[in-house]
Amino acid sequence: MQGYVHIYTGNGKGKTTAAFGLALRACGAGMKVFIGQFIKGKAYNEILATDKYLKHITIKQFGIGCFIISSPKQEDIDAANQGFEEMRKIIMEGKYDLVILDEINIALYHNLIEIEDILDLIGTKPEHVELVITGRYAPQELIEKADLVTEMIEIKHYYKKGIEARKGIEY
């Protein structure tokens, strides 16, 4: 089966959730899935559930914590680069049918990794590998290379009323 490149971007909620939904669907079809999470370094509930119930899905985080509200440090840059190199090897091995680069657009936005590296990966990935790229601020070069682009647009969010992230819903 031909593998395509998806991008889930935009300022709205649901990019990672959509990617995990696709992972669940692929898992149900017997496909092997690898999810690499950039920036993130905490045990979110989707990771706990996947580890417990979905053995066809492998997840690895390449973040120290979550610096979104501060500036990245050298250790964040190093983690992103090491993670990208590991993900490149995983993709090029071709053992996984679906590979998700979660929040890699944020890593690009903060200059933790180079866009040329991702464009090269898209151009050289094994033909059967379905590749999903998530995160706000998808650069135009990636959008042009992708086969499917979905933009999540925030129209209204309860966060603006002071409601904090809730366990099981936002994390």
PDB file of C-alpha atoms in Angstrom:
ATOM      1  CA  MET A   1       0.000   0.000   0.000  1.00  0.00           C
ATOM      2  CA  GLN A   2       1.233   3.504  -0.847  1.00  0.00           C
ATOM      3  CA  GLY A   3       2.136   5.606   2.181  1.00  0.00           C
ATOM      4  CA  TYR A   4       1.257   9.288   2.186  1.00  0.00           C
ATOM      5  CA  VAL A   5       2.283  12.340   4.207  1.00  0.00           C
ATOM      6  CA  HIS A   6      -0.287  13.998   6.497  1.00  0.00           C
ATOM      7  CA  ILE A   7       0.025  17.293   8.341  1.00  0.00           C
ATOM      8  CA  TYR A   8      -2.240  18.242  11.250  1.00  0.00           C
ATOM      9  CA  THR A   9      -1.604  21.880  12.131  1.00  0.00           C
ATOM     10  CA  GLY A  10      -3.313  25.069  13.284  1.00  0.00           C
ATOM     11  CA  ASN A  11      -4.026  26.851  16.547  1.00  0.00           C
ATOM     12  CA  GLY A  12      -6.995  24.665  17.496  1.00  0.00           C
ATOM     13  CA  LYS A  13      -7.115  21.709  19.877  1.00  0.00           C
ATOM     14  CA  GLY A  14      -6.965  18.199  18.458  1.00  0.00           C
ATOM     15  CA  LYS A  15      -3.824  17.708  16.371  1.00  0.00           C
ATOM     16  CA  THR A  16      -2.229  15.071  18.591  1.00  0.00           C
ATOM     17  CA  THR A  17      -5.663  13.616  19.290  1.00  0.00           C
ATOM     18  CA  ALA A  18      -6.289  13.183  15.550  1.00  0.00           C
ATOM     19  CA  ALA A  19      -2.897  11.519  15.109  1.00  0.00           C
ATOM     20  CA  PHE A  20      -3.596   9.115  17.984  1.00  0.00           C
ATOM     21  CA  GLY A  21      -6.996   8.363  16.465  1.00  0.00           C
ATOM     22  CA  LEU A  22      -5.310   7.393  13.204  1.00  0.00           C
ATOM     23  CA  ALA A  23      -2.827   5.274  15.185  1.00  0.00           C
ATOM     24  CA  LEU A  24      -5.727   3.481  16.857  1.00  0.00           C
ATOM     25  CA  ARG A  25      -7.369   2.825  13.491  1.00  0.00           C
ATOM     26  CA  ALA A  26      -4.104   1.526  12.017  1.00  0.00           C
ATOM     27  CA  CYS A  27      -3.556  -0.686  15.066  1.00  0.00           C
ATOM     28  CA  GLY A  28      -7.033  -2.146  14.590  1.00  0.00           C
ATOM     29  CA  ALA A  29      -6.062  -3.045  11.032  1.00  0.00           C
ATOM     30  CA  GLY A  30      -2.979  -4.910  12.294  1.00  0.00           C
ATOM     31  CA  MET A  31      -0.511  -2.224  11.256  1.00  0.00           C
ATOM     32  CA  LYS A  32       2.598  -1.400  13.284  1.00  0.00           C
ATOM     33  CA  VAL A  33       2.754   2.181  14.546  1.00  0.00           C
ATOM     34  CA  PHE A  34       5.570   4.304  15.961  1.00  0.00           C
ATOM     35  CA  ILE A  35       4.912   7.675  17.558  1.00  0.00           C
ATOM     36  CA  GLY A  36       7.786  10.020  18.303  1.00  0.00           C
ATOM     37  CA  GLN A  37       6.803  12.986  20.447  1.00  0.00           C
ATOM     38  CA  PHE A  38       8.957  16.081  20.186  1.00  0.00           C
ATOM     39  CA  ILE A  39       9.007  18.770  22.888  1.00  0.00           C
ATOM     40  CA  LYS A  40       6.862  16.631  25.207  1.00  0.00           C
ATOM     41  CA  GLY A  41       8.507  14.761  28.060  1.00  0.00           C
ATOM     42  CA  LYS A  42       5.707  13.942  30.505  1.00  0.00           C
ATOM     43  CA  ALA A  43       3.622  10.782  30.874  1.00  0.00           C
ATOM     44  CA  TYR A  44       0.404  11.983  29.242  1.00  0.00           C
ATOM     45  CA  ASN A  45      -2.609   9.704  29.547  1.00  0.00           C
ATOM     46  CA  GLU A  46      -2.569   8.721  25.866  1.00  0.00           C
ATOM     47  CA  ILE A  47       0.876   7.237  26.503  1.00  0.00           C
ATOM     48  CA  LEU A  48      -0.287   5.389  29.607  1.00  0.00           C
ATOM     49  CA  ALA A  49      -3.308   3.968  27.749  1.00  0.00           C
ATOM     50  CA  THR A  50      -1.246   2.972  24.729  1.00  0.00           C
ATOM     51  CA  ASP A  51       1.356   1.212  26.861  1.00  0.00           C
ATOM     52  CA  LYS A  52      -1.356  -0.664  28.728  1.00  0.00           C
ATOM     53  CA  TYR A  53      -3.749  -1.636  25.914  1.00  0.00           C
ATOM     54  CA  LEU A  54      -2.192  -1.203  22.469  1.00  0.00           C
ATOM     55  CA  LYS A  55       0.888  -3.328  21.984  1.00  0.00           C
ATOM     56  CA  HIS A  56       1.139  -2.607  18.226  1.00  0.00           C
ATOM     57  CA  ILE A  57       1.893   1.038  19.000  1.00  0.00           C
ATOM     58  CA  THR A  58       5.320   2.162  20.217  1.00  0.00           C
ATOM     59  CA  ILE A  59       5.802   5.655  21.660  1.00  0.00           C
ATOM     60  CA  LYS A  60       8.994   7.468  22.507  1.00  0.00           C
ATOM     61  CA  GLN A  61       9.341  11.026  23.757  1.00  0.00           C
ATOM     62  CA  PHE A  62      12.173  13.299  22.691  1.00  0.00           C
ATOM     63  CA  GLY A  63      11.536  16.177  25.049  1.00  0.00           C
ATOM     64  CA  ILE A  64      12.978  17.150  28.394  1.00  0.00           C
ATOM     65  CA  GLY A  65       9.713  18.577  29.678  1.00  0.00           C
ATOM     66  CA  CYS A  66       7.558  21.089  27.883  1.00  0.00           C
ATOM     67  CA  PHE A  67       9.189  24.483  27.314  1.00  0.00           C
ATOM     68  CA  ILE A  68       6.315  25.939  25.264  1.00  0.00           C
ATOM     69  CA  ILE A  69       5.872  28.856  27.693  1.00  0.00           C
ATOM     70  CA  SER A  70       9.619  29.524  27.992  1.00  0.00           C
ATOM     71  CA  SER A  71      12.629  29.428  25.682  1.00  0.00           C
ATOM     72  CA  PRO A  72      14.316  26.187  24.666  1.00  0.00           C
ATOM     73  CA  LYS A  73      17.639  25.372  26.285  1.00  0.00           C
ATOM     74  CA  GLN A  74      20.566  23.556  24.703  1.00  0.00           C
ATOM     75  CA  GLU A  75      19.328  20.284  26.224  1.00  0.00           C
ATOM     76  CA  ASP A  76      15.995  20.796  24.394  1.00  0.00           C
ATOM     77  CA  ILE A  77      17.859  21.312  21.118  1.00  0.00           C
ATOM     78  CA  ASP A  78      20.014  18.237  21.725  1.00  0.00           C
ATOM     79  CA  ALA A  79      16.977  16.101  22.614  1.00  0.00           C
ATOM     80  CA  ALA A  80      15.137  17.201  19.456  1.00  0.00           C
ATOM     81  CA  ASN A  81      18.131  16.479  17.217  1.00  0.00           C
ATOM     82  CA  GLN A  82      18.808  13.088  18.785  1.00  0.00           C
ATOM     83  CA  GLY A  83      15.117  12.288  18.502  1.00  0.00           C
ATOM     84  CA  PHE A  84      14.986  13.278  14.863  1.00  0.00           C
ATOM     85  CA  GLU A  85      17.988  11.117  14.015  1.00  0.00           C
ATOM     86  CA  GLU A  86      16.404   8.183  15.842  1.00  0.00           C
ATOM     87  CA  MET A  87      13.105   8.757  14.032  1.00  0.00           C
ATOM     88  CA  ARG A  88      14.912   8.947  10.677  1.00  0.00           C
ATOM     89  CA  LYS A  89      16.451   5.513  11.318  1.00  0.00           C
ATOM     90  CA  ILE A  90      13.097   4.063  12.405  1.00  0.00           C
ATOM     91  CA  ILE A  91      11.367   5.401   9.303  1.00  0.00           C
ATOM     92  CA  MET A  92      14.096   4.275   6.918  1.00  0.00           C
ATOM     93  CA  GLU A  93      14.095   0.735   8.380  1.00  0.00           C
ATOM     94  CA  GLY A  94      10.524   0.437   7.116  1.00  0.00           C
ATOM     95  CA  LYS A  95       9.367  -1.845   9.970  1.00  0.00           C
ATOM     96  CA  TYR A  96       6.495   0.478  10.875  1.00  0.00           C
ATOM     97  CA  ASP A  97       3.513   1.126   8.621  1.00  0.00           C
ATOM     98  CA  LEU A  98       2.537   4.417  10.271  1.00  0.00           C
ATOM     99  CA  VAL A  99       4.986   6.844  11.850  1.00  0.00           C
ATOM    100  CA  ILE A 100       3.866   9.972  13.668  1.00  0.00           C
ATOM    101  CA  LEU A 101       6.192  12.911  14.315  1.00  0.00           C
ATOM    102  CA  ASP A 102       4.097  14.560  17.014  1.00  0.00           C
ATOM    103  CA  GLU A 103       4.775  18.271  17.638  1.00  0.00           C
ATOM    104  CA  ILE A 104       7.699  18.333  15.229  1.00  0.00           C
ATOM    105  CA  ASN A 105       6.306  21.547  13.728  1.00  0.00           C
ATOM    106  CA  ILE A 106       6.868  23.186  17.123  1.00  0.00           C
ATOM    107  CA  ALA A 107      10.444  21.906  17.104  1.00  0.00           C
ATOM    108  CA  LEU A 108      10.840  23.498  13.666  1.00  0.00           C
ATOM    109  CA  TYR A 109       9.233  26.747  14.812  1.00  0.00           C
ATOM    110  CA  HIS A 110      11.715  27.016  17.693  1.00  0.00           C
ATOM    111  CA  ASN A 111      14.646  26.148  15.375  1.00  0.00           C
ATOM    112  CA  LEU A 112      15.458  22.946  17.242  1.00  0.00           C
ATOM    113  CA  ILE A 113      15.742  21.033  13.963  1.00  0.00           C
ATOM    114  CA  GLU A 114      16.168  22.010  10.321  1.00  0.00           C
ATOM    115  CA  ILE A 115      13.328  21.953   7.816  1.00  0.00           C
ATOM    116  CA  GLU A 116      15.686  20.606   5.139  1.00  0.00           C
ATOM    117  CA  ASP A 117      16.112  17.460   7.223  1.00  0.00           C
ATOM    118  CA  ILE A 118      12.353  16.851   7.323  1.00  0.00           C
ATOM    119  CA  LEU A 119      11.947  17.599   3.606  1.00  0.00           C
ATOM    120  CA  ASP A 120      14.754  15.136   2.869  1.00  0.00           C
ATOM    121  CA  LEU A 121      13.075  12.518   5.055  1.00  0.00           C
ATOM    122  CA  ILE A 122       9.777  12.962   3.215  1.00  0.00           C
ATOM    123  CA  GLY A 123      11.562  12.551  -0.126  1.00  0.00           C
ATOM    124  CA  THR A 124      13.481   9.422   0.878  1.00  0.00           C
ATOM    125  CA  LYS A 125      11.093   7.530   3.198  1.00  0.00           C
ATOM    126  CA  PRO A 126      10.118   4.006   2.156  1.00  0.00           C
ATOM    127  CA  GLU A 127       7.137   4.115  -0.178  1.00  0.00           C
ATOM    128  CA  HIS A 128       4.815   2.138   2.118  1.00  0.00           C
ATOM    129  CA  VAL A 129       5.374   4.272   5.249  1.00  0.00           C
ATOM    130  CA  GLU A 130       2.485   6.589   6.122  1.00  0.00           C
ATOM    131  CA  LEU A 131       3.955   9.682   7.791  1.00  0.00           C
ATOM    132  CA  VAL A 132       2.032  12.073  10.047  1.00  0.00           C
ATOM    133  CA  ILE A 133       3.466  15.440  11.095  1.00  0.00           C
ATOM    134  CA  THR A 134       1.711  17.422  13.828  1.00  0.00           C
ATOM    135  CA  GLY A 135       1.999  20.748  15.570  1.00  0.00           C
ATOM    136  CA  ARG A 136       1.154  24.388  15.144  1.00  0.00           C
ATOM    137  CA  TYR A 137       2.972  26.566  12.644  1.00  0.00           C
ATOM    138  CA  ALA A 138       3.530  24.043   9.846  1.00  0.00           C
ATOM    139  CA  PRO A 139       5.885  25.771   7.411  1.00  0.00           C
ATOM    140  CA  GLN A 140       4.663  26.331   3.867  1.00  0.00           C
ATOM    141  CA  GLU A 141       7.418  24.074   2.474  1.00  0.00           C
ATOM    142  CA  LEU A 142       6.002  21.126   4.435  1.00  0.00           C
ATOM    143  CA  ILE A 143       2.438  21.943   3.472  1.00  0.00           C
ATOM    144  CA  GLU A 144       3.457  21.886  -0.203  1.00  0.00           C
ATOM    145  CA  LYS A 145       5.180  18.480   0.178  1.00  0.00           C
ATOM    146  CA  ALA A 146       2.322  16.833   2.090  1.00  0.00           C
ATOM    147  CA  ASP A 147      -0.456  14.800   0.509  1.00  0.00           C
ATOM    148  CA  LEU A 148      -3.061  15.692   3.147  1.00  0.00           C
ATOM    149  CA  VAL A 149      -3.165  18.822   5.298  1.00  0.00           C
ATOM    150  CA  THR A 150      -5.728  19.481   8.012  1.00  0.00           C
ATOM    151  CA  GLU A 151      -5.797  22.763   9.885  1.00  0.00           C
ATOM    152  CA  MET A 152      -7.408  22.802  13.310  1.00  0.00           C
ATOM    153  CA  ILE A 153      -8.866  26.262  13.856  1.00  0.00           C
ATOM    154  CA  GLU A 154      -9.733  27.507  17.315  1.00  0.00           C
ATOM    155  CA  ILE A 155     -13.131  29.138  17.213  1.00  0.00           C
ATOM    156  CA  LYS A 156     -13.851  28.962  20.922  1.00  0.00           C
ATOM    157  CA  HIS A 157     -11.963  27.407  23.836  1.00  0.00           C
ATOM    158  CA  TYR A 158     -12.873  27.213  27.534  1.00  0.00           C
ATOM    159  CA  TYR A 159      -9.217  27.831  28.413  1.00  0.00           C
ATOM    160  CA  LYS A 160      -9.889  31.522  27.756  1.00  0.00           C
ATOM    161  CA  LYS A 161     -12.397  31.436  30.636  1.00  0.00           C
ATOM    162  CA  GLY A 162      -9.606  30.280  32.957  1.00  0.00           C
ATOM    163  CA  ILE A 163     -10.366  26.560  32.826  1.00  0.00           C
ATOM    164  CA  GLU A 164      -7.152  24.608  33.279  1.00  0.00           C
ATOM    165  CA  ALA A 165      -6.175  21.467  31.353  1.00  0.00           C
ATOM    166  CA  ARG A 166      -8.172  18.489  32.611  1.00  0.00           C
ATOM    167  CA  LYS A 167      -6.875  14.960  33.104  1.00  0.00           C
ATOM    168  CA  GLY A 168      -8.280  12.631  30.469  1.00  0.00           C
ATOM    169  CA  ILE A 169      -9.402  15.482  28.197  1.00  0.00           C
ATOM    170  CA  GLU A 170      -6.393  17.722  27.558  1.00  0.00           C
ATOM    171  CA  TYR A 171      -3.676  15.429  28.890  1.00  0.00           C
TER     172      TYR A 171
END
